[in-house]
CSV table of C-alpha atoms (C1' of nucleotides) in Angstrom, one decimal:
chain,number,residue,atom,x,y,z
A,18,MET,CA,9.3,-0.8,-20.3
A,19,LEU,CA,7.6,2.2,-21.6
A,20,GLN,CA,5.4,-0.2,-23.5
A,21,ALA,CA,2.6,2.2,-23.0
A,22,ALA,CA,4.4,5.3,-24.2
A,23,GLU,CA,5.4,3.7,-27.5
A,24,LYS,CA,1.8,2.6,-28.2
A,25,ALA,CA,0.6,6.1,-27.2
A,26,GLU,CA,2.1,7.3,-30.5
A,27,ARG,CA,-0.6,5.5,-32.4
A,28,SER,CA,-3.9,7.2,-32.8
A,29,ARG,CA,-6.1,4.5,-31.2
A,30,LEU,CA,-5.6,2.2,-28.3
A,31,SER,CA,-6.5,-1.4,-27.7
A,32,ALA,CA,-7.3,-3.2,-24.4
A,33,ALA,CA,-3.8,-4.6,-24.5
A,34,ASP,CA,-2.4,-1.0,-24.5
A,35,TRP,CA,-4.5,-0.2,-21.4
A,36,GLU,CA,-3.3,-3.3,-19.7
A,37,ALA,CA,0.4,-2.6,-20.4
A,38,GLY,CA,-0.1,1.0,-19.2
A,39,ALA,CA,-1.7,-0.4,-16.0
A,40,LEU,CA,1.3,-2.6,-15.3
A,41,ASP,CA,3.6,0.4,-15.9
A,42,LEU,CA,1.7,2.4,-13.4
A,43,ILE,CA,1.7,-0.5,-10.9
A,44,ALA,CA,5.4,-1.0,-11.3
A,45,GLU,CA,6.2,2.7,-10.8
A,46,GLN,CA,3.7,3.7,-8.1
A,47,GLY,CA,1.9,0.7,-6.8
A,48,VAL,CA,-1.6,-0.8,-7.1
A,49,PRO,CA,-3.4,2.1,-5.5
A,50,ALA,CA,-2.0,4.5,-8.1
A,51,LEU,CA,-3.8,2.5,-10.8
A,52,ALA,CA,-6.7,4.8,-11.4
A,53,VAL,CA,-8.7,5.3,-14.6
A,54,GLU,CA,-8.3,9.1,-15.1
A,55,PRO,CA,-4.5,9.3,-14.4
A,56,LEU,CA,-3.9,6.3,-16.7
A,57,ALA,CA,-6.0,7.9,-19.4
A,58,ARG,CA,-4.0,11.1,-19.1
A,59,ARG,CA,-0.8,9.1,-19.4
A,60,LEU,CA,-2.1,7.5,-22.6
A,61,ARG,CA,-3.2,10.9,-23.9
A,62,VAL,CA,-6.9,10.1,-24.0
A,63,THR,CA,-9.8,10.8,-21.7
A,64,LYS,CA,-11.4,8.3,-19.5
A,65,GLY,CA,-14.4,8.2,-21.8
A,66,SER,CA,-12.7,5.8,-24.0
A,67,PHE,CA,-11.5,3.5,-21.2
A,68,TYR,CA,-15.0,2.3,-20.5
A,69,TRP,CA,-15.3,1.1,-24.0
A,70,HIS,CA,-12.6,-1.5,-23.3
A,71,PHE,CA,-13.3,-2.3,-19.7
A,72,ALA,CA,-16.4,-2.3,-17.6
A,73,THR,CA,-14.7,-1.2,-14.4
A,74,ARG,CA,-11.3,-0.3,-13.0
A,75,GLU,CA,-11.2,-3.7,-11.4
A,76,ALA,CA,-11.7,-5.4,-14.7
A,77,LEU,CA,-8.5,-3.7,-15.9
A,78,LEU,CA,-6.6,-4.7,-12.8
A,79,LYS,CA,-7.7,-8.3,-13.2
A,80,ALA,CA,-6.6,-8.4,-16.9
A,81,ALA,CA,-3.3,-6.7,-16.2
A,82,LEU,CA,-2.5,-9.2,-13.3
A,83,GLN,CA,-3.5,-12.0,-15.6
A,84,ASN,CA,-0.9,-10.9,-18.1
A,85,TRP,CA,1.7,-10.5,-15.3
A,86,GLU,CA,1.0,-13.9,-13.9
A,87,THR,CA,1.4,-15.6,-17.2
A,88,HIS,CA,4.7,-13.8,-17.7
A,89,ALA,CA,5.9,-14.8,-14.3
A,90,GLU,CA,5.1,-18.4,-14.9
A,91,GLU,CA,7.0,-18.5,-18.1
A,92,ALA,CA,10.0,-17.1,-16.4
A,93,MET,CA,9.7,-19.8,-13.7
A,94,ASP,CA,9.4,-22.5,-16.3
A,95,GLN,CA,12.7,-21.4,-17.9
A,96,ILE,CA,14.6,-21.9,-14.6
A,97,ALA,CA,12.8,-25.1,-13.8
A,98,ALA,CA,14.3,-26.5,-17.0
A,99,ILE,CA,17.7,-26.5,-15.4
A,100,ASP,CA,18.6,-30.1,-14.4
A,101,ASP,CA,21.1,-29.7,-11.6
A,102,PRO,CA,19.2,-28.4,-8.5
A,103,ARG,CA,22.2,-26.5,-7.1
A,104,GLU,CA,22.7,-24.8,-10.5
A,105,ARG,CA,18.9,-24.1,-10.6
A,106,LEU,CA,18.9,-22.4,-7.2
A,107,SER,CA,21.9,-20.4,-8.1
A,108,GLU,CA,20.3,-19.2,-11.3
A,109,LEU,CA,17.2,-18.3,-9.4
A,110,PHE,CA,19.1,-16.2,-6.9
A,111,ARG,CA,21.2,-14.4,-9.5
A,112,ARG,CA,18.1,-13.5,-11.5
A,113,THR,CA,16.6,-11.8,-8.6
A,114,GLY,CA,19.3,-9.1,-8.7
A,115,ARG,CA,18.4,-8.4,-12.3
A,116,GLU,CA,15.1,-8.0,-14.2
A,117,ALA,CA,14.1,-4.8,-12.5
A,118,ARG,CA,10.6,-4.5,-14.0
A,119,THR,CA,9.3,-7.9,-13.1
A,120,HIS,CA,10.4,-7.5,-9.6
A,121,SER,CA,9.1,-4.0,-9.4
A,122,ILE,CA,5.7,-5.3,-10.1
A,123,TYR,CA,6.1,-8.2,-7.7
A,124,SER,CA,7.1,-5.8,-5.0
A,125,ALA,CA,4.1,-3.5,-5.8
A,126,LEU,CA,1.8,-6.5,-5.6
A,127,LEU,CA,3.3,-7.5,-2.2
A,128,ARG,CA,2.3,-4.1,-0.9
A,129,ALA,CA,-1.2,-4.7,-2.0
A,130,LEU,CA,-1.7,-8.2,-0.6
A,131,ASP,CA,-4.8,-7.2,1.2
A,132,HIS,CA,-6.5,-6.3,-2.1
A,133,PRO,CA,-9.1,-9.0,-3.0
A,134,ILE,CA,-8.0,-9.1,-6.6
A,135,VAL,CA,-4.3,-9.2,-5.9
A,136,GLN,CA,-4.4,-11.8,-3.2
A,137,PRO,CA,-5.4,-14.9,-5.2
A,138,VAL,CA,-2.9,-14.1,-7.9
A,139,MET,CA,-0.1,-13.7,-5.3
A,140,GLU,CA,-1.3,-16.8,-3.5
A,141,ARG,CA,-0.9,-18.9,-6.7
A,142,VAL,CA,2.4,-17.4,-7.7
A,143,SER,CA,3.9,-17.7,-4.2
A,144,GLN,CA,2.7,-21.3,-3.8
A,145,ARG,CA,4.3,-22.2,-7.1
A,146,ARG,CA,7.6,-20.6,-6.1
A,147,LEU,CA,7.6,-22.3,-2.7
A,148,ASP,CA,6.9,-25.7,-4.3
A,149,PHE,CA,9.7,-25.0,-6.7
A,150,LEU,CA,12.2,-24.2,-3.9
A,151,LYS,CA,11.1,-27.1,-1.8
A,152,GLN,CA,11.6,-29.5,-4.6
A,153,ALA,CA,15.0,-28.1,-5.3
A,154,TYR,CA,16.1,-28.4,-1.7
A,155,ARG,CA,14.8,-32.0,-1.6
A,156,GLN,CA,16.9,-32.8,-4.6
A,157,VAL,CA,20.0,-31.6,-2.9
A,158,GLY,CA,19.3,-34.0,-0.1
A,159,MET,CA,17.2,-32.2,2.6
A,160,SER,CA,14.4,-34.0,4.4
A,161,GLY,CA,10.8,-33.1,3.6
A,162,ILE,CA,10.2,-30.9,6.6
A,163,ASP,CA,13.7,-29.3,6.3
A,164,ALA,CA,13.2,-28.6,2.6
A,165,LEU,CA,9.9,-26.9,3.3
A,166,HIS,CA,11.3,-24.7,6.0
A,167,ARG,CA,14.3,-23.8,4.0
A,168,ALA,CA,12.0,-23.0,1.1
A,169,GLN,CA,10.0,-20.7,3.3
A,170,LEU,CA,13.1,-19.1,4.6
A,171,THR,CA,14.4,-18.6,1.2
A,172,TYR,CA,11.2,-17.1,-0.1
A,173,ALA,CA,10.8,-14.9,2.9
A,174,ALA,CA,14.4,-13.6,2.3
A,175,TYR,CA,13.5,-12.9,-1.3
A,176,VAL,CA,10.4,-11.0,-0.4
A,177,GLY,CA,12.1,-9.0,2.3
A,178,PHE,CA,15.0,-8.3,0.0
A,179,LEU,CA,12.7,-6.8,-2.6
A,180,GLN,CA,10.9,-4.8,0.0
A,181,LEU,CA,14.1,-3.4,1.5
A,182,VAL,CA,16.0,-2.7,-1.7
A,183,LEU,CA,13.3,-1.6,-4.1
A,184,GLN,CA,11.4,0.5,-1.6
A,185,LEU,CA,13.8,1.5,1.1
A,186,GLY,CA,17.0,1.5,-0.9
A,187,VAL,CA,19.0,0.3,2.2
A,188,LYS,CA,21.8,-0.4,-0.1
A,189,HIS,CA,22.0,1.5,-3.4
A,190,ILE,CA,22.1,-1.5,-5.7
A,191,ASP,CA,25.8,-1.4,-6.2
A,192,PRO,CA,26.2,-4.4,-8.6
A,193,THR,CA,29.4,-5.8,-7.1
A,194,GLU,CA,28.1,-5.4,-3.6
A,195,LEU,CA,24.9,-7.1,-4.7
A,196,GLU,CA,26.8,-9.9,-6.2
A,197,GLU,CA,28.7,-10.5,-3.0
A,198,TYR,CA,25.5,-10.5,-1.0
A,199,VAL,CA,23.9,-13.0,-3.4
A,200,GLU,CA,27.0,-15.2,-2.9
A,201,HIS,CA,26.6,-15.0,0.8
A,202,VAL,CA,22.9,-15.9,0.6
A,203,MET,CA,23.7,-18.9,-1.7
A,204,SER,CA,26.4,-20.2,0.6
A,205,THR,CA,24.2,-19.8,3.6
A,206,LEU,CA,21.0,-21.3,2.2
A,207,ILE,CA,22.2,-23.9,-0.3
A,208,PRO,CA,23.6,-26.9,1.5
A,209,GLN,CA,27.0,-28.2,0.3
B,5,MET,CA,-5.1,-3.1,21.7
B,6,LEU,CA,-8.5,-1.5,21.6
B,7,GLN,CA,-6.9,1.5,23.2
B,8,ALA,CA,-9.1,3.7,21.1
B,9,ALA,CA,-12.3,1.9,22.0
B,10,GLU,CA,-11.8,2.1,25.7
B,11,LYS,CA,-11.0,5.8,25.5
B,12,ALA,CA,-14.0,6.4,23.3
B,13,GLU,CA,-16.1,5.8,26.4
B,14,ARG,CA,-15.0,9.0,27.9
B,15,SER,CA,-16.8,12.1,26.8
B,16,ARG,CA,-13.9,14.1,25.4
B,17,LEU,CA,-10.8,13.1,23.5
B,18,SER,CA,-7.1,14.1,23.7
B,19,ALA,CA,-4.5,14.2,21.0
B,20,ALA,CA,-3.1,10.9,22.5
B,21,ASP,CA,-6.5,9.3,21.9
B,22,TRP,CA,-6.4,10.2,18.2
B,23,GLU,CA,-2.9,8.9,17.9
B,24,ALA,CA,-3.8,5.6,19.5
B,25,GLY,CA,-6.8,5.3,17.2
B,26,ALA,CA,-4.5,6.1,14.3
B,27,LEU,CA,-2.2,3.2,15.2
B,28,ASP,CA,-5.1,0.9,15.5
B,29,LEU,CA,-6.4,1.8,12.1
B,30,ILE,CA,-2.9,1.4,10.6
B,31,ALA,CA,-2.5,-2.0,12.2
B,32,GLU,CA,-5.8,-3.2,11.0
B,33,GLN,CA,-6.1,-1.7,7.5
B,34,GLY,CA,-2.8,0.0,6.7
B,35,VAL,CA,-1.5,3.5,6.3
B,36,PRO,CA,-3.8,4.5,3.4
B,37,ALA,CA,-6.8,3.7,5.6
B,38,LEU,CA,-5.8,6.3,8.1
B,39,ALA,CA,-8.2,9.1,7.1
B,40,VAL,CA,-9.7,11.7,9.3
B,41,GLU,CA,-13.4,11.1,8.7
B,42,PRO,CA,-13.3,7.3,9.2
B,43,LEU,CA,-11.2,7.7,12.3
B,44,ALA,CA,-13.6,10.3,13.7
B,45,ARG,CA,-16.5,7.9,13.1
B,46,ARG,CA,-14.6,5.2,14.9
B,47,LEU,CA,-14.1,7.5,17.9
B,48,ARG,CA,-17.7,8.5,17.8
B,49,VAL,CA,-17.1,12.2,17.0
B,50,THR,CA,-17.1,14.2,13.9
B,51,LYS,CA,-14.0,15.4,12.1
B,52,GLY,CA,-14.7,19.0,13.2
B,53,SER,CA,-13.0,18.2,16.5
B,54,PHE,CA,-10.0,16.5,14.9
B,55,TYR,CA,-8.7,19.8,13.6
B,56,TRP,CA,-8.6,21.2,17.0
B,57,HIS,CA,-5.9,18.6,17.9
B,58,PHE,CA,-4.0,18.4,14.6
B,59,ALA,CA,-3.4,20.8,11.8
B,60,THR,CA,-3.5,18.1,9.1
B,61,ARG,CA,-3.9,14.4,8.6
B,62,GLU,CA,-0.1,14.2,8.1
B,63,ALA,CA,0.5,15.8,11.5
B,64,LEU,CA,-1.5,12.9,13.0
B,65,LEU,CA,0.4,10.3,11.1
B,66,LYS,CA,3.7,11.8,12.1
B,67,ALA,CA,2.7,11.9,15.8
B,68,ALA,CA,1.4,8.3,15.7
B,69,LEU,CA,4.6,7.1,14.0
B,70,GLN,CA,6.7,8.9,16.6
B,71,ASN,CA,4.9,7.0,19.3
B,72,TRP,CA,5.4,3.7,17.5
B,73,GLU,CA,9.1,4.4,16.9
B,74,THR,CA,9.7,5.1,20.5
B,75,HIS,CA,7.9,1.9,21.5
B,76,ALA,CA,9.9,-0.1,18.9
B,77,GLU,CA,13.1,1.2,20.3
B,78,GLU,CA,12.2,0.3,23.8
B,79,ALA,CA,11.5,-3.2,22.7
B,80,MET,CA,14.9,-3.4,21.0
B,81,ASP,CA,16.7,-2.1,24.1
B,82,GLN,CA,15.2,-4.9,26.1
B,83,ILE,CA,16.7,-7.6,23.9
B,84,ALA,CA,19.9,-5.7,23.5
B,85,ALA,CA,20.4,-6.1,27.2
B,86,ILE,CA,21.0,-9.9,26.8
B,87,ASP,CA,24.7,-10.6,27.1
B,88,ASP,CA,25.2,-13.8,25.2
B,89,PRO,CA,24.9,-13.0,21.5
B,90,ARG,CA,23.5,-16.4,20.6
B,91,GLU,CA,20.9,-16.1,23.3
B,92,ARG,CA,20.1,-12.6,22.1
B,93,LEU,CA,19.5,-13.7,18.5
B,94,SER,CA,17.3,-16.6,19.7
B,95,GLU,CA,15.2,-14.3,21.8
B,96,LEU,CA,14.9,-11.9,18.8
B,97,PHE,CA,13.7,-14.7,16.5
B,98,ARG,CA,11.3,-16.1,19.0
B,99,ARG,CA,9.7,-12.7,19.8
B,100,THR,CA,9.0,-12.3,16.1
B,101,GLY,CA,6.4,-15.1,16.3
B,102,ARG,CA,4.6,-13.3,19.1
B,103,GLU,CA,3.6,-9.7,19.7
B,104,ALA,CA,1.0,-9.5,17.0
B,105,ARG,CA,0.2,-5.8,17.2
B,106,THR,CA,3.7,-4.4,17.0
B,107,HIS,CA,4.4,-6.5,14.0
B,108,SER,CA,1.1,-5.7,12.4
B,109,ILE,CA,2.0,-2.1,12.5
B,110,TYR,CA,5.5,-2.8,11.2
B,111,SER,CA,4.0,-4.8,8.4
B,112,ALA,CA,1.6,-2.0,7.5
B,113,LEU,CA,4.5,0.5,7.5
B,114,LEU,CA,6.4,-1.9,5.2
B,115,ARG,CA,3.6,-1.6,2.7
B,116,ALA,CA,3.8,2.1,2.9
B,117,LEU,CA,7.5,2.5,2.4
B,118,ASP,CA,7.0,4.9,-0.4
B,119,HIS,CA,5.2,7.4,1.8
B,120,PRO,CA,7.4,10.4,2.6
B,121,ILE,CA,6.5,10.4,6.2
B,122,VAL,CA,6.8,6.7,6.7
B,123,GLN,CA,10.1,6.3,4.9
B,124,PRO,CA,12.5,8.1,7.3
B,125,VAL,CA,11.0,6.4,10.3
B,126,MET,CA,11.4,3.0,8.7
B,127,GLU,CA,14.9,3.9,7.6
B,128,ARG,CA,15.9,4.7,11.2
B,129,VAL,CA,14.3,1.6,12.6
B,130,SER,CA,15.6,-0.7,9.9
B,131,GLN,CA,19.1,0.7,10.3
B,132,ARG,CA,19.1,0.2,14.0
B,133,ARG,CA,17.9,-3.4,13.7
B,134,LEU,CA,20.5,-4.1,11.0
B,135,ASP,CA,23.2,-2.7,13.2
B,136,PHE,CA,21.9,-4.8,16.1
B,137,LEU,CA,22.0,-8.0,14.0
B,138,LYS,CA,25.4,-7.2,12.6
B,139,GLN,CA,26.9,-6.7,16.0
B,140,ALA,CA,25.5,-9.9,17.3
B,141,TYR,CA,26.9,-11.9,14.3
B,142,ARG,CA,30.2,-10.3,14.8
B,143,GLN,CA,30.2,-11.3,18.4
B,144,VAL,CA,29.6,-15.0,17.5
B,145,GLY,CA,32.7,-14.8,15.4
B,146,MET,CA,31.8,-13.8,11.8
B,147,SER,CA,34.0,-11.4,9.8
B,148,GLY,CA,32.7,-7.8,9.2
B,149,ILE,CA,31.5,-8.3,5.7
B,150,ASP,CA,30.0,-11.7,6.5
B,151,ALA,CA,28.2,-10.3,9.5
B,152,LEU,CA,26.8,-7.5,7.4
B,153,HIS,CA,25.5,-9.8,4.8
B,154,ARG,CA,24.1,-12.3,7.3
B,155,ALA,CA,22.4,-9.4,9.1
B,156,GLN,CA,20.9,-8.3,5.8
B,157,LEU,CA,19.8,-11.8,5.0
B,158,THR,CA,18.3,-12.2,8.5
B,159,TYR,CA,16.5,-8.9,8.3
B,160,ALA,CA,15.1,-9.6,4.8
B,161,ALA,CA,13.9,-13.0,6.1
B,162,TYR,CA,12.1,-11.2,8.9
B,163,VAL,CA,10.5,-8.7,6.6
B,164,GLY,CA,9.4,-11.3,4.1
B,165,PHE,CA,8.1,-13.5,6.9
B,166,LEU,CA,5.9,-10.7,8.1
B,167,GLN,CA,4.6,-10.0,4.7
B,168,LEU,CA,3.8,-13.6,3.9
B,169,VAL,CA,2.3,-14.6,7.2
B,170,LEU,CA,0.5,-11.5,8.2
B,171,GLN,CA,-0.8,-10.6,4.8
B,172,LEU,CA,-0.9,-13.8,2.8
B,173,GLY,CA,-1.5,-16.3,5.5
B,174,VAL,CA,0.7,-18.8,3.7
B,175,LYS,CA,0.8,-20.8,6.9
B,176,HIS,CA,-1.9,-20.3,9.3
B,177,ILE,CA,0.2,-19.5,12.3
B,178,ASP,CA,0.0,-22.9,13.9
B,179,PRO,CA,2.1,-22.2,17.0
B,180,THR,CA,4.0,-25.5,17.0
B,181,GLU,CA,4.6,-25.4,13.2
B,182,LEU,CA,5.8,-21.8,13.7
B,183,GLU,CA,8.1,-22.9,16.5
B,184,GLU,CA,9.7,-25.5,14.2
B,185,TYR,CA,10.2,-23.0,11.5
B,186,VAL,CA,11.9,-20.6,13.9
B,187,GLU,CA,14.1,-23.4,15.0
B,188,HIS,CA,15.1,-24.1,11.4
B,189,VAL,CA,15.8,-20.4,10.8
B,190,MET,CA,18.0,-20.2,13.9
B,191,SER,CA,20.0,-23.3,13.1
B,192,THR,CA,20.4,-22.0,9.5
B,193,LEU,CA,21.3,-18.4,10.2
B,194,ILE,CA,23.1,-18.6,13.6
B,195,PRO,CA,26.6,-20.2,13.2
B,196,GLN,CA,27.4,-22.8,15.7
C,3,DG,C1',-23.2,32.6,38.3
C,4,DG,C1',-20.7,34.5,34.7
C,5,DT,C1',-16.5,34.0,31.9
C,6,DT,C1',-13.1,31.4,29.6
C,7,DG,C1',-10.9,27.5,27.7
C,8,DT,C1',-11.5,23.1,25.5
C,9,DC,C1',-13.5,20.1,22.8
C,10,DA,C1',-17.4,19.0,19.4
C,11,DA,C1',-21.1,19.7,15.7
C,12,DT,C1',-22.5,21.7,11.4
C,13,DA,C1',-21.9,23.3,7.1
C,14,DC,C1',-19.2,24.8,3.7
C,15,DG,C1',-15.9,24.7,-0.7
C,16,DC,C1',-12.7,22.1,-3.3
C,17,DA,C1',-10.4,18.2,-5.4
C,18,DT,C1',-10.2,13.5,-7.1
C,19,DG,C1',-12.1,9.2,-8.4
C,20,DC,C1',-15.8,6.1,-10.3
C,21,DG,C1',-19.2,5.1,-13.6
C,22,DT,C1',-22.9,6.7,-17.2
C,23,DA,C1',-24.9,8.9,-21.1
C,24,DT,C1',-24.5,11.2,-25.1
C,25,DT,C1',-22.4,12.8,-28.9
C,26,DG,C1',-18.4,13.1,-32.1
C,27,DT,C1',-14.9,11.3,-35.6
C,28,DG,C1',-12.0,8.6,-38.7
C,29,DC,C1',-11.1,4.5,-41.3
C,30,DG,C1',-12.2,0.4,-43.6
C,31,DA,C1',-15.8,-2.2,-46.0
C,32,DA,C1',-19.6,-2.3,-49.0
D,6,DT,C1',-19.1,7.6,-51.6
D,7,DT,C1',-21.2,6.5,-47.9
D,8,DC,C1',-22.2,3.8,-44.1
D,9,DG,C1',-21.1,1.8,-39.8
D,10,DC,C1',-18.0,0.1,-36.4
D,11,DA,C1',-14.4,1.2,-33.2
D,12,DC,C1',-12.7,4.3,-30.4
D,13,DA,C1',-12.7,9.0,-28.3
D,14,DA,C1',-14.5,13.5,-26.1
D,15,DT,C1',-17.6,16.0,-23.2
D,16,DA,C1',-20.5,16.4,-19.6
D,17,DC,C1',-22.9,14.6,-16.1
D,18,DG,C1',-24.1,12.7,-11.0
D,19,DC,C1',-22.4,10.6,-7.0
D,20,DA,C1',-19.2,9.5,-3.3
D,21,DT,C1',-15.3,10.3,-0.3
D,22,DG,C1',-11.6,12.9,1.5
D,23,DC,C1',-9.2,17.3,3.0
D,24,DG,C1',-9.3,21.5,5.3
D,25,DT,C1',-11.9,25.9,7.0
D,26,DA,C1',-15.3,28.7,9.3
D,27,DT,C1',-18.7,29.2,12.5
D,28,DT,C1',-21.3,28.2,16.2
D,29,DG,C1',-22.4,25.3,20.2
D,30,DA,C1',-21.8,22.9,24.8
D,31,DC,C1',-19.8,21.9,29.1
D,32,DA,C1',-16.6,22.1,32.8
D,33,DA,C1',-13.4,24.6,35.7
D,34,DC,C1',-12.2,28.6,37.7
D,35,DC,C1',-12.7,33.1,39.4
DNA sequence: GGTTGTCAATACGCATGCGTATTGTGCGAA
DNA sequence: TTCGCACAATACGCATGCGTATTGACAACC
């Protein structure tokens, strides 16, 4: 993180710097907080220069989400490379507890699902993850319909977990407590 | 629903009318969409009269959330009256699929968890529901820590489900398909 | 039938955000 | 050295939202 801050040291900014700063803002304060003037202040310039890089605020949002989506897909591909489906699911669950930034952005995008630019991105990412889960559950022996439902249940649990922990702080992310929770989730959702 | 619209027929409005209209707006477009001037237009008056009833926009939000919280508690109390814990959990799950408006508001509030007025309300409601779930799981024979984790998992699944269905429309709320999903969730989360 | 209380309209001032237009500046290439 | 490109600052106009101040209207009550 702080990608934006470090670049801000340099005298001049590129489009990539603005995109990184946009993701920082989204992660910290959500999509509605991504506004041109506040972001410009953050990057120590005025908004006058922003419009050299992007036509509109929406263009920046689109570009930033594109970056994030690519990053999210790469992370998925890594896990998908694990052969044993049970091991793959475990790794997926465990990673959810870590990688704060990626999940911060995901959580922020969840809260902006009604936004016309955010929605198609989330639709694609969610569908990929659901397919991923469904396939894994099939490979551990569940029927098609059961695998689909279990995938939906798992994904819903993931989404709700993010919402509750990252936003509400229901539990204060005590690492060992989190680990125990993840173990419970795995033993409940992954058939033996 | 349409509580606001029907009242709008009358010549003069009360604070309760503004609160009902506020909840309508929140349900339909989320907390950020609750603004004085748009709401006034909706109610066919100008904002000049709003400030006779409420000191600030925040005061309206607070009052509206108070109403909702009371309503949510009453709904919970109804289910809590069911003796058999398994039956109680089933009823809870099944109701989630219905009652669109209550859950629309809940979903909207979820997306506004960072708002200082929304947060304490959601914290209370969430804690009550978690306690409710935990107690039910204990009564069907789970240990304290397992019951807690299962309650958290259940609640996260509920929250995620709302987010995905109401906002993303991952599945288009086909009633029979939904029923099957709920059955899967129950058989997965409620121990036999 | 006049007075009062209750709601509503109008008209402000202020802040923030978007997008545009114009001008300025520094660094690398010619 | 100078020219020009790539970024940046300044200064607009416009829209929307908050909150205030003032005046208006209508019904109930005396």
